[in-house]
CSV table of C-alpha atoms and ligand atoms in Angstrom, one decimal:
chain,number,residue,atom,x,y,z
Q,1,MET,CA,4.8,28.5,-5.7
Q,2,SER,CA,8.0,29.3,-7.3
Q,3,SER,CA,10.1,27.1,-8.8
Q,4,THR,CA,12.8,28.8,-7.0
Q,5,THR,CA,12.3,27.8,-4.3
Q,6,THR,CA,13.9,24.3,-2.4
Q,7,HIS,CA,11.4,21.7,-1.0
Q,8,ASP,CA,12.7,18.7,1.4
Q,9,LEU,CA,11.2,15.6,-0.9
Q,10,ARG,CA,9.3,15.1,-4.1
Q,11,LEU,CA,7.4,12.4,-4.6
Q,12,SER,CA,6.9,12.1,-8.3
Q,13,GLY,CA,4.6,10.3,-10.6
Q,14,GLY,CA,2.1,8.5,-8.3
Q,15,THR,CA,-1.3,8.5,-8.1
Q,16,VAL,CA,-2.4,10.7,-5.2
Q,17,VAL,CA,-6.0,10.1,-3.0
Q,18,LEU,CA,-7.2,13.7,-2.2
Q,19,ALA,CA,-10.6,14.6,-0.6
Q,20,GLY,CA,-13.1,15.0,-2.3
Q,21,THR,CA,-12.0,14.7,-5.4
Q,22,GLY,CA,-10.9,11.6,-5.5
Q,23,ALA,CA,-7.2,9.2,-7.1
Q,24,GLN,CA,-5.5,11.7,-9.6
Q,25,ARG,CA,-2.6,12.0,-10.8
Q,26,ALA,CA,-0.2,14.6,-8.9
Q,27,ASP,CA,3.6,14.9,-7.6
Q,28,LEU,CA,3.6,16.8,-4.7
Q,29,LEU,CA,6.3,18.4,-2.8
Q,30,VAL,CA,7.1,18.6,1.8
Q,31,ARG,CA,9.0,21.4,2.9
Q,32,ASP,CA,9.1,21.3,7.1
Q,33,GLY,CA,7.6,18.6,7.6
Q,34,ARG,CA,4.1,19.8,5.7
Q,35,ILE,CA,2.6,19.2,2.6
Q,36,ALA,CA,3.7,22.7,0.6
Q,37,ALA,CA,2.2,21.6,-2.7
Q,38,ILE,CA,0.1,19.2,-5.5
Q,39,VAL,CA,1.6,20.1,-8.2
Q,40,GLU,CA,0.8,18.4,-12.2
Q,41,PRO,CA,3.1,15.1,-12.8
Q,42,GLY,CA,6.1,17.0,-13.7
Q,43,ALA,CA,5.6,20.2,-12.8
Q,44,PRO,CA,8.8,22.7,-11.7
Q,45,GLY,CA,9.9,22.3,-7.8
Q,46,GLU,CA,13.1,21.6,-6.9
Q,47,ALA,CA,13.3,19.1,-3.7
Q,48,ARG,CA,16.7,17.7,-2.1
Q,49,GLU,CA,15.3,14.4,-2.8
Q,50,THR,CA,12.6,13.1,-4.9
Q,51,LEU,CA,10.5,9.4,-4.8
Q,52,ASP,CA,9.7,7.8,-7.9
Q,53,VAL,CA,6.6,6.1,-6.7
Q,54,SER,CA,5.1,6.1,-10.6
Q,55,GLY,CA,2.8,3.0,-10.7
Q,56,ARG,CA,1.5,3.8,-6.7
Q,57,HIS,CA,-0.5,4.7,-5.1
Q,58,VAL,CA,-0.1,7.9,-2.3
Q,59,LEU,CA,-2.5,8.0,0.6
Q,60,PRO,CA,-2.8,10.0,3.8
Q,61,GLY,CA,-1.0,8.6,6.2
Q,62,VAL,CA,-3.9,6.2,8.6
Q,63,VAL,CA,-5.2,7.6,11.7
Q,64,ASP,CA,-5.9,4.8,14.1
Q,65,ALA,CA,-8.2,6.1,16.7
Q,66,HIS,CA,-8.6,3.2,18.6
Q,67,VAL,CA,-5.1,1.0,20.1
Q,68,HIS,CA,-4.2,-0.4,22.9
Q,69,LEU,CA,-0.9,-0.4,24.7
Q,70,GLY,CA,0.9,-1.6,27.5
Q,71,ALA,CA,1.4,-5.6,28.1
Q,72,ASP,CA,-1.2,-5.2,31.2
Q,73,ILE,CA,-3.0,-3.1,27.8
Q,74,THR,CA,-3.6,-0.4,30.5
Q,75,THR,CA,-0.8,1.8,29.5
Q,76,PRO,CA,3.1,2.2,27.9
Q,77,ARG,CA,5.5,2.1,30.1
Q,78,THR,CA,8.4,0.6,28.7
Q,79,PRO,CA,10.9,0.3,25.1
Q,80,GLU,CA,9.0,-3.2,24.6
Q,81,ASP,CA,5.4,-1.7,25.0
Q,82,VAL,CA,5.7,1.1,22.3
Q,83,ARG,CA,8.5,0.2,19.9
Q,84,PRO,CA,7.2,-3.1,18.3
Q,85,GLU,CA,4.0,-1.3,18.0
Q,86,THR,CA,4.7,1.1,16.6
Q,87,ALA,CA,6.7,-0.2,14.3
Q,88,ALA,CA,3.6,-2.6,13.2
Q,89,ALA,CA,1.7,0.6,13.0
Q,90,ALA,CA,4.7,1.8,10.7
Q,91,ALA,CA,5.1,-1.5,8.1
Q,92,GLY,CA,1.6,-0.3,8.2
Q,93,GLY,CA,0.8,2.5,6.9
Q,94,VAL,CA,-0.7,3.9,10.1
Q,95,THR,CA,1.1,7.3,11.2
Q,96,THR,CA,-1.1,8.3,13.6
Q,97,LEU,CA,-2.4,6.4,16.6
Q,98,VAL,CA,-4.9,7.6,19.7
Q,99,ALA,CA,-3.9,5.4,22.7
Q,100,TYR,CA,-6.2,4.4,25.5
Q,101,LEU,CA,-4.9,5.0,29.2
Q,102,MET,CA,-7.2,3.3,31.4
Q,103,SER,CA,-6.4,3.3,35.4
Q,104,ALA,CA,-8.2,4.4,38.3
Q,105,ALA,CA,-5.7,7.1,38.9
Q,106,PRO,CA,-6.1,10.0,38.3
Q,107,TYR,CA,-4.5,10.4,35.1
Q,108,ASP,CA,-2.2,13.8,35.8
Q,109,GLU,CA,0.1,10.7,37.5
Q,110,VAL,CA,-1.3,8.6,35.0
Q,111,ALA,CA,-0.1,10.3,31.6
Q,112,PRO,CA,3.4,11.9,31.6
Q,113,PRO,CA,5.5,8.3,32.2
Q,114,ALA,CA,3.0,7.2,29.7
Q,115,ARG,CA,3.4,10.5,26.9
Q,116,ALA,CA,7.7,10.2,28.8
Q,117,ALA,CA,7.7,6.3,26.7
Q,118,MET,CA,5.7,7.2,24.2
Q,119,GLU,CA,8.6,10.0,23.3
Q,120,ALA,CA,10.8,8.2,23.9
Q,121,ASP,CA,10.7,5.3,21.2
Q,122,SER,CA,7.0,5.6,19.2
Q,123,LEU,CA,7.7,6.0,15.5
Q,124,VAL,CA,4.7,8.0,15.1
Q,125,ASP,CA,2.8,10.6,16.2
Q,126,PHE,CA,0.0,9.8,19.0
Q,127,GLY,CA,-2.2,10.4,21.4
Q,128,PHE,CA,-4.1,9.6,24.1
Q,129,HIS,CA,-7.9,8.9,25.2
Q,130,TYR,CA,-8.5,8.2,29.2
Q,131,CYS,CA,-11.0,6.1,30.6
Q,132,ILE,CA,-13.2,7.7,33.0
Q,133,GLY,CA,-14.4,5.5,35.9
Q,134,THR,CA,-13.9,7.5,39.0
Q,135,GLY,CA,-15.4,10.5,41.1
Q,136,GLU,CA,-12.2,12.2,40.8
Q,137,GLN,CA,-11.9,11.6,37.2
Q,138,LEU,CA,-15.3,12.6,36.1
Q,139,ASP,CA,-14.5,16.0,38.3
Q,140,ALA,CA,-10.6,16.6,36.5
Q,141,ILE,CA,-12.6,16.7,33.2
Q,142,PRO,CA,-12.3,20.4,32.2
Q,143,ARG,CA,-8.7,20.2,33.3
Q,144,TYR,CA,-8.2,16.8,31.7
Q,145,VAL,CA,-9.2,18.7,28.0
Q,146,ALA,CA,-7.2,22.1,28.9
Q,147,GLU,CA,-4.9,21.2,30.2
Q,148,HIS,CA,-3.5,17.6,28.7
Q,149,GLY,CA,-5.1,18.0,25.6
Q,150,VAL,CA,-7.4,15.3,25.8
Q,151,SER,CA,-10.7,15.6,24.3
Q,152,SER,CA,-12.2,12.0,24.3
Q,153,PHE,CA,-13.0,10.3,26.6
Q,154,LYS,CA,-14.4,6.0,27.3
Q,155,PHE,CA,-16.7,4.2,29.3
Q,156,PHE,CA,-16.8,0.3,30.1
Q,157,MET,CA,-20.6,0.1,30.0
Q,158,ASN,CA,-20.2,-3.5,30.4
Q,159,PHE,CA,-18.1,-3.0,34.0
Q,160,ARG,CA,-20.4,-2.5,36.6
Q,161,THR,CA,-19.7,-4.2,39.6
Q,162,ASP,CA,-16.8,-6.3,39.8
Q,163,GLU,CA,-16.0,-6.9,36.0
Q,164,GLY,CA,-13.7,-4.6,35.1
Q,165,GLN,CA,-11.5,-5.6,37.9
Q,166,ARG,CA,-9.5,-7.7,35.5
Q,167,LEU,CA,-8.9,-3.9,34.1
Q,168,GLY,CA,-8.3,-2.5,37.6
Q,169,LEU,CA,-11.2,-0.5,37.0
Q,170,PRO,CA,-14.2,-0.4,39.2
Q,171,GLY,CA,-17.5,-0.1,38.0
Q,172,ASN,CA,-20.1,2.1,37.1
Q,173,ASP,CA,-24.0,2.5,36.5
Q,174,ASP,CA,-26.0,5.0,34.2
Q,175,GLY,CA,-26.3,7.4,36.4
Q,176,PHE,CA,-22.4,8.3,36.2
Q,177,LEU,CA,-22.4,7.9,32.6
Q,178,LEU,CA,-25.2,10.4,32.2
Q,179,GLU,CA,-22.3,12.9,34.2
Q,180,LEU,CA,-19.6,12.4,32.0
Q,181,LEU,CA,-21.3,13.0,28.9
Q,182,GLU,CA,-23.2,16.0,30.5
Q,183,ALA,CA,-19.2,16.6,31.7
Q,184,ALA,CA,-18.2,16.1,28.0
Q,185,ALA,CA,-20.8,18.2,26.2
Q,186,ALA,CA,-20.0,21.1,28.5
Q,187,HIS,CA,-16.0,21.0,27.8
Q,188,GLY,CA,-16.0,19.9,23.4
Q,189,ALA,CA,-15.2,16.4,24.0
Q,190,ILE,CA,-16.9,13.5,22.7
Q,191,VAL,CA,-17.8,9.6,24.8
Q,192,ASN,CA,-16.4,6.8,23.3
Q,193,PRO,CA,-18.8,4.1,24.9
Q,194,HIS,CA,-18.0,0.0,24.8
Q,195,ALA,CA,-21.3,-0.8,24.4
Q,196,GLU,CA,-22.2,-4.1,25.6
Q,197,ASN,CA,-24.8,-5.0,28.1
Q,198,ALA,CA,-23.6,-6.2,31.1
Q,199,ASP,CA,-26.7,-8.1,32.8
Q,200,LEU,CA,-27.6,-9.7,29.8
Q,201,ILE,CA,-24.4,-11.1,29.8
Q,202,LYS,CA,-24.7,-12.7,33.2
Q,203,LEU,CA,-27.9,-13.9,32.2
Q,204,LEU,CA,-26.1,-15.8,29.2
Q,205,ALA,CA,-23.0,-16.7,31.6
Q,206,ARG,CA,-26.3,-18.8,34.4
Q,207,ARG,CA,-28.2,-21.1,30.9
Q,208,GLY,CA,-24.4,-22.2,29.5
Q,209,ALA,CA,-24.1,-20.2,26.6
Q,210,LEU,CA,-20.2,-20.9,26.5
Q,211,ASP,CA,-21.4,-25.0,26.6
Q,212,GLY,CA,-23.4,-25.4,23.7
Q,213,GLU,CA,-22.9,-26.9,19.7
Q,214,GLY,CA,-20.5,-24.9,17.9
Q,215,ASN,CA,-16.9,-24.0,17.3
Q,216,ASP,CA,-15.6,-21.4,20.3
Q,217,LEU,CA,-16.2,-18.3,17.7
Q,218,GLN,CA,-19.6,-19.7,17.5
Q,219,ARG,CA,-20.2,-20.2,20.7
Q,220,TRP,CA,-17.8,-16.5,22.0
Q,221,ASP,CA,-20.8,-15.2,19.6
Q,222,ARG,CA,-23.7,-17.2,21.7
Q,223,SER,CA,-22.2,-15.4,25.0
Q,224,ARG,CA,-22.2,-12.3,24.2
Q,225,PRO,CA,-24.8,-11.9,20.7
Q,226,ASP,CA,-25.8,-9.0,19.2
Q,227,TYR,CA,-28.7,-7.8,21.0
Q,228,VAL,CA,-26.1,-7.4,24.0
Q,229,GLU,CA,-24.5,-4.7,22.4
Q,230,ALA,CA,-27.6,-3.0,20.4
Q,231,GLU,CA,-29.5,-2.6,23.9
Q,232,ALA,CA,-26.0,-1.0,24.7
Q,233,LEU,CA,-26.0,1.3,22.0
Q,234,GLU,CA,-30.2,2.6,21.6
Q,235,ARG,CA,-29.0,3.1,25.7
Q,236,ILE,CA,-26.2,5.6,25.3
Q,237,GLY,CA,-27.9,6.9,21.9
Q,238,PHE,CA,-30.5,8.1,24.4
Q,239,LEU,CA,-28.4,9.2,27.0
Q,240,SER,CA,-26.3,10.9,25.0
Q,241,MET,CA,-29.7,12.6,23.2
Q,242,LEU,CA,-30.4,14.0,27.0
Q,243,ALA,CA,-27.4,15.6,27.7
Q,244,LYS,CA,-26.5,16.8,23.7
Q,245,ALA,CA,-22.8,15.0,23.5
Q,246,ASP,CA,-20.9,13.3,21.0
Q,247,VAL,CA,-20.5,9.8,21.4
Q,248,HIS,CA,-18.0,7.7,19.3
Q,249,ALA,CA,-19.7,4.6,19.2
Q,250,VAL,CA,-16.6,1.8,18.3
Q,251,HIS,CA,-16.1,-1.7,17.5
Q,252,VAL,CA,-19.8,-1.6,15.9
Q,253,THR,CA,-20.3,-5.1,14.5
Q,254,ASN,CA,-23.4,-6.3,13.5
Q,255,ALA,CA,-27.2,-5.7,11.5
Q,256,MET,CA,-28.7,-5.1,14.6
Q,257,SER,CA,-26.3,-2.2,16.3
Q,258,LEU,CA,-26.4,-0.8,13.0
Q,259,HIS,CA,-30.7,-1.1,12.5
Q,260,VAL,CA,-30.7,0.9,15.8
Q,261,LEU,CA,-27.6,3.5,15.3
Q,262,ARG,CA,-30.0,4.0,12.4
Q,263,ASP,CA,-33.0,4.9,14.6
Q,264,VAL,CA,-30.9,7.0,17.2
Q,265,ARG,CA,-29.5,9.3,14.3
Q,266,ALA,CA,-32.6,9.9,13.3
Q,267,HIS,CA,-33.2,12.5,16.1
Q,268,GLN,CA,-29.5,12.1,17.7
Q,269,PRO,CA,-27.0,13.5,14.6
Q,270,ARG,CA,-24.0,13.3,16.8
Q,271,ILE,CA,-23.0,9.7,16.8
Q,272,SER,CA,-20.1,8.7,15.0
Q,273,ILE,CA,-19.8,4.8,14.3
Q,274,GLU,CA,-16.5,2.9,14.4
Q,275,THR,CA,-16.2,-1.0,13.0
Q,276,CYS,CA,-13.1,-2.8,12.9
Q,277,PRO,CA,-10.9,-4.5,9.9
Q,278,HIS,CA,-11.8,-8.1,11.9
Q,279,TYR,CA,-15.4,-7.2,11.8
Q,280,LEU,CA,-14.7,-6.9,8.0
Q,281,THR,CA,-12.9,-9.6,7.5
Q,282,LEU,CA,-12.6,-12.6,10.7
Q,283,ASP,CA,-16.7,-14.0,11.5
Q,284,THR,CA,-17.3,-17.0,13.0
Q,285,ASP,CA,-16.5,-18.8,10.4
Q,286,SER,CA,-13.2,-18.4,10.6
Q,287,GLU,CA,-10.6,-21.6,11.7
Q,288,ILE,CA,-9.0,-19.8,13.7
Q,289,GLY,CA,-10.7,-20.6,17.5
Q,290,VAL,CA,-9.8,-18.5,20.5
Q,291,LEU,CA,-7.4,-16.4,18.4
Q,292,GLY,CA,-10.0,-14.3,17.4
Q,293,LYS,CA,-11.7,-14.5,20.7
Q,294,VAL,CA,-12.3,-10.5,21.2
Q,295,ASN,CA,-15.1,-8.2,22.7
Q,296,PRO,CA,-17.3,-7.7,20.9
Q,297,PRO,CA,-17.1,-11.0,19.4
Q,298,LEU,CA,-16.8,-12.0,16.1
Q,299,ARG,CA,-20.2,-12.0,13.8
Q,300,PRO,CA,-21.5,-15.0,11.9
Q,301,PRO,CA,-20.6,-14.2,8.2
Q,302,SER,CA,-24.5,-12.4,7.3
Q,303,ASP,CA,-23.1,-9.6,10.0
Q,304,ARG,CA,-20.0,-8.9,7.9
Q,305,GLU,CA,-21.9,-8.3,4.6
Q,306,ALA,CA,-24.1,-5.5,6.7
Q,307,LEU,CA,-20.9,-3.6,7.6
Q,308,TRP,CA,-20.0,-3.4,4.5
Q,309,ALA,CA,-23.2,-2.6,3.4
Q,310,ALA,CA,-22.7,0.2,5.4
Q,311,ILE,CA,-19.6,1.4,4.4
Q,312,ALA,CA,-20.5,1.8,1.4
Q,313,ASP,CA,-24.1,3.5,1.4
Q,314,GLY,CA,-21.8,6.1,4.2
Q,315,THR,CA,-23.4,4.9,7.9
Q,316,ILE,CA,-20.3,4.0,9.3
Q,317,ASP,CA,-18.0,6.9,9.4
Q,318,THR,CA,-14.2,5.2,10.9
Q,319,ILE,CA,-12.3,1.4,11.1
Q,320,GLY,CA,-10.2,2.0,14.0
Q,321,SER,CA,-8.2,-1.7,14.5
Q,322,ASP,CA,-8.8,-2.1,18.4
Q,323,HIS,CA,-5.1,-2.9,19.1
Q,324,VAL,CA,-4.3,-5.5,21.7
Q,325,PRO,CA,-0.6,-6.2,22.0
Q,326,ARG,CA,-1.2,-8.5,24.2
Q,327,HIS,CA,1.2,-12.2,24.0
Q,328,GLY,CA,-0.1,-15.0,22.5
Q,329,ARG,CA,0.3,-17.1,25.6
Q,330,PHE,CA,-2.8,-15.0,26.8
Q,331,LYS,CA,-5.0,-17.0,24.7
Q,332,GLU,CA,-4.0,-20.6,26.2
Q,333,GLY,CA,-6.3,-22.5,28.6
Q,334,GLY,CA,-9.7,-22.9,26.5
Q,335,LEU,CA,-12.2,-20.8,25.6
Q,336,ALA,CA,-13.2,-19.1,28.9
Q,337,LYS,CA,-9.8,-18.3,30.0
Q,338,ALA,CA,-8.3,-17.1,26.4
Q,339,SER,CA,-7.6,-13.1,26.4
Q,340,PRO,CA,-9.8,-11.0,24.1
Q,341,GLY,CA,-8.2,-9.3,21.2
Q,342,PHE,CA,-5.4,-9.1,18.7
Q,343,PRO,CA,-2.7,-6.8,17.0
Q,344,GLY,CA,-4.5,-5.2,14.1
Q,345,MET,CA,-2.4,-2.1,13.4
Q,346,GLN,CA,-0.3,-3.2,10.7
Q,347,GLN,CA,-3.0,-5.2,9.0
Q,348,LEU,CA,-5.7,-2.8,9.3
Q,349,LEU,CA,-4.7,-0.5,5.7
Q,350,PRO,CA,-3.8,-4.2,3.8
Q,351,LEU,CA,-6.6,-5.7,5.1
Q,352,VAL,CA,-9.4,-2.8,4.4
Q,353,LEU,CA,-8.2,-1.9,0.5
Q,354,THR,CA,-7.8,-5.1,-0.4
Q,355,GLU,CA,-11.1,-6.7,0.8
Q,356,GLY,CA,-12.8,-2.9,0.2
Q,357,HIS,CA,-11.0,-1.7,-3.1
Q,358,VAL,CA,-9.8,-4.3,-5.0
Q,359,ARG,CA,-12.3,-7.5,-4.0
Q,360,ARG,CA,-15.3,-5.0,-3.3
Q,361,GLY,CA,-15.0,-2.4,-6.3
Q,362,ILE,CA,-15.2,0.3,-3.2
Q,363,ALA,CA,-13.5,3.8,-4.1
Q,364,LEU,CA,-10.3,4.6,-2.7
Q,365,GLU,CA,-11.7,8.2,-1.9
Q,366,ARG,CA,-14.0,6.5,0.9
Q,367,LEU,CA,-12.0,4.2,2.1
Q,368,VAL,CA,-9.3,7.0,3.1
Q,369,ASP,CA,-12.4,8.8,4.9
Q,370,LEU,CA,-12.2,6.0,7.4
Q,371,VAL,CA,-9.6,5.5,8.1
Q,372,ALA,CA,-7.7,8.1,7.8
Q,373,THR,CA,-9.8,11.6,7.6
Q,374,ARG,CA,-13.0,10.9,9.4
Q,375,PRO,CA,-10.8,9.9,12.7
Q,376,ALA,CA,-8.6,12.8,12.6
Q,377,GLN,CA,-11.6,15.2,12.2
Q,378,VAL,CA,-14.0,13.4,14.6
Q,379,PHE,CA,-10.8,13.3,17.1
Q,380,GLY,CA,-10.0,17.1,16.7
Q,381,LEU,CA,-6.6,16.5,14.4
Q,382,GLY,CA,-8.5,17.9,11.5
Q,383,ASP,CA,-5.8,20.5,10.8
Q,384,ARG,CA,-3.1,18.6,10.6
Q,385,LYS,CA,-4.0,15.2,9.9
Q,386,GLY,CA,-5.4,12.5,7.6
Q,387,ALA,CA,-6.0,13.9,4.2
Q,388,ILE,CA,-3.2,15.4,1.7
Q,389,ARG,CA,-3.3,18.6,1.1
Q,390,PRO,CA,-1.3,22.3,1.0
Q,391,GLY,CA,-0.5,23.0,4.9
Q,392,ALA,CA,-1.3,19.8,6.2
Q,393,ASP,CA,1.7,17.3,8.1
Q,394,ALA,CA,3.2,15.5,5.2
Q,395,ASP,CA,2.2,12.2,6.2
Q,396,LEU,CA,1.8,9.5,3.7
Q,397,VAL,CA,1.4,6.0,2.9
Q,398,VAL,CA,2.9,4.9,-0.8
Q,399,VAL,CA,1.0,1.3,-1.4
Q,400,ASP,CA,1.3,-1.0,-4.9
Q,401,LEU,CA,-2.4,-2.0,-5.1
Q,402,ASP,CA,-1.4,-5.5,-7.0
Q,403,ALA,CA,1.2,-7.4,-4.2
Q,404,PRO,CA,-0.2,-10.2,-3.7
Q,405,GLY,CA,1.1,-11.2,-0.2
Q,406,VAL,CA,-0.1,-13.9,2.3
Q,407,ILE,CA,-0.1,-13.0,6.4
Q,408,THR,CA,1.5,-14.6,9.2
Q,409,ALA,CA,3.1,-14.3,12.3
Q,410,GLU,CA,6.5,-13.7,10.4
Q,411,THR,CA,5.7,-10.7,8.7
Q,412,GLU,CA,4.0,-9.3,11.9
Q,413,LEU,CA,6.0,-6.6,13.9
Q,414,ALA,CA,3.9,-6.4,17.2
Q,415,GLY,CA,5.1,-7.8,20.1
Q,416,ALA,CA,2.2,-10.4,20.6
Q,417,GLY,CA,4.0,-13.3,18.0
Q,418,PHE,CA,0.6,-14.5,16.4
Q,419,THR,CA,-2.0,-12.8,13.6
Q,420,PRO,CA,-6.0,-13.8,13.8
Q,421,TRP,CA,-4.8,-13.4,9.8
Q,422,GLN,CA,-3.0,-15.9,9.7
Q,423,GLY,CA,-2.5,-17.5,6.4
Q,424,ALA,CA,-4.8,-15.0,5.2
Q,425,GLU,CA,-4.3,-13.4,1.3
Q,426,VAL,CA,-3.6,-9.6,0.7
Q,427,GLY,CA,-3.9,-8.0,-2.2
Q,428,VAL,CA,-1.7,-4.1,-1.0
Q,429,ARG,CA,1.2,-4.0,0.4
Q,430,VAL,CA,2.4,-1.1,2.3
Q,431,GLU,CA,5.6,0.0,0.8
Q,432,ARG,CA,6.9,3.3,2.3
Q,433,THR,CA,5.6,4.8,5.6
Q,434,ILE,CA,6.4,8.9,6.0
Q,435,VAL,CA,5.9,11.1,9.1
Q,436,ARG,CA,5.4,14.8,8.6
Q,437,GLY,CA,7.9,14.3,6.1
Q,438,GLN,CA,10.4,11.9,7.5
Q,439,THR,CA,10.3,7.9,6.1
Q,440,VAL,CA,9.3,5.7,8.9
Q,441,PHE,CA,9.7,2.9,7.2
Q,442,ALA,CA,10.3,1.8,4.1
Q,443,GLU,CA,11.9,-1.4,1.2
Q,444,GLY,CA,10.2,-4.0,4.7
Q,445,ALA,CA,12.1,-2.1,7.1
Q,446,VAL,CA,11.3,0.6,10.0
Q,447,ALA,CA,13.2,3.0,11.2
Q,448,ASP,CA,16.0,3.4,14.1
Q,449,GLU,CA,15.1,7.4,15.0
Q,450,ALA,CA,11.5,7.7,17.1
Q,451,ILE,CA,10.4,10.7,16.2
Q,452,GLY,CA,7.0,10.3,17.5
Q,453,GLN,CA,5.4,13.5,18.4
Q,454,TYR,CA,2.6,14.2,21.0
Q,455,LEU,CA,-0.9,15.3,20.0
Q,456,PRO,CA,-3.5,17.1,22.1
Q,457,ARG,CA,-6.2,17.4,21.4
Q,458,HIS,CA,-8.6,20.1,22.9
Q,459,ARG,CA,-11.5,19.6,21.5
Q,460,SER,CA,-13.5,16.6,19.4
Q,461,GLY,CA,-17.2,16.2,17.9
Q,462,VAL,CA,-18.7,14.1,15.9
Q,463,LEU,CA,-19.9,17.0,13.0
Q,464,PRO,CA,-18.4,17.3,10.0
Q,465,THR,CA,-16.1,21.0,10.2
Q,466,VAL,CA,-14.1,22.6,7.5
Q,467,ALA,CA,-11.1,21.6,6.5
Q,468,GLY,CA,-8.7,23.3,7.6
Q,469,ASP,CA,-10.7,24.4,10.7
Q,470,ARG,CA,-10.4,23.2,14.1
Q,471,ALA,CA,-13.0,20.1,14.7
H,501,ZN,ZN1,-10.5,-1.7,22.3
C-alpha cells in the first residue's frame, strides 16, 4: 500500500478480530466503502478521517440472518416498519440483516414494495429470505434465485392444515417439503425449516399441557417440548439427505435436538445449525413471564448449558436474533393468547460477547465466526460481508469489552417497546457501527441517512468456501 494514497478513513490503535488469526493490534484503512489495508499500528497511510479506537476491539459487523419485519411480521411496508428496527440493528453492531418475507402471494408482487420500503429507510444492508407455501411459489424458485437474488427459503414444518392462518399462510405436508428441498438443491439454494411437529403439539394441547404446574415459561415449554423440535429436525435431516439439499436449521434450542443433528450430520453434512441469543441467556427459570413466550420455547437451564457446550465444540454454526418487532401489547391476554417472539437485534452482540467471552472465556474469533463470518458464508454473502479482510466491505463494529450496563425498555430502539432482557446486566457496549465505511451509529445516536442497500444472493450453501470466493 503506497503511503501517498489517501484513504477515506483510518481506525487507529484498536485490537482487530481477524478471521483465522484472532485478535491482534492493527490499524484499518478504508477506501470507497471497502477495507483497503490492514496495517501495523501507526504504519504509514494517509486518511481524510482518523478515528482513535485505542483500548477498543474492532469486529466485523454482525450479519443477522434471522429477522422478521413489519407490523404483522410478514413484510416491511412503512417507514415505521423499517426505521426503528434498523436503528436497533445499527445500535447493536448489526450491519447486514436478512429478513423473512412471508406471504401466500407470488414474491414478484410482495418483494418490490418490501425492497422499496427498506431502501427508503434502512440504516443497514439487507437481503430477504422467502417463505414458500404455495405451488406457484415453489415453481418460481428458479426465478427467485436467478432474478430476485434470493437463495434461501423458509418452510414452516408446523404449518399443517390451519396452523399457518395466523400469518395468512397455507398448510403443507412432507411431500411439499421434499419438493422444496429438491428445487433448492437444483438451484443452489438452501432451505430454512421451522422444525416443530404440529401433530405432537396438538396431542399435548388435548392433554392439557398448558394447564399444569409451574410458571408460564415452564408450561409453554411443556406444551411444545424438546422432542417436538428434535423429531422434526430428524425428519428434515432425512429428507434433505434424499434430496441432497442444503439445510439451515434455525433456532435450535435444546440438548436432544443437538444430539439428533450430530447423528444426522454423520450422513448429511450439509446442515448448518443456528441458535438465538435468548436460548443462550434466558431459560424457563427466568422471571419474565409471557414476555419470554417464543416458538420454539425457552428451555430449562440444562439445555442452555448444552447450547454453550455446542458453541464451544463447534457444533453450532451461527447465531441469529429471530427479531420480532410486534408491539408489547400483543403480549397481553395470558399465556395462550400472547404473541410469540420479541425484539433481539440490538442486544444480540452485547449478550453473546458478555455471556460467551466475558463470563465463559470463549475466544472472540469463535463468537465472531458465529455472528458474522458463518452466516455471511452460508447465505451467499461471504465475498463481501462477515470478515475483516482487504477487499471486503468496510462493515465494522467498535466495542468496549469492559463497559458494564443494564438493558431496559428505555435502552431499546426497536418499535416493540419492551425487551425480555429487562434488567439484564451486560458487560459489553457497542460504541460505533460502520456500514461500507460510513458511520451509522456512534456515541449513542443513529445516523439520519438511510444508506442500506439490497444484497442479491444468488447462491447459498453450508459447505465452507475459500475466503473471497462466492459461497
Ligand atoms: Zn423466526
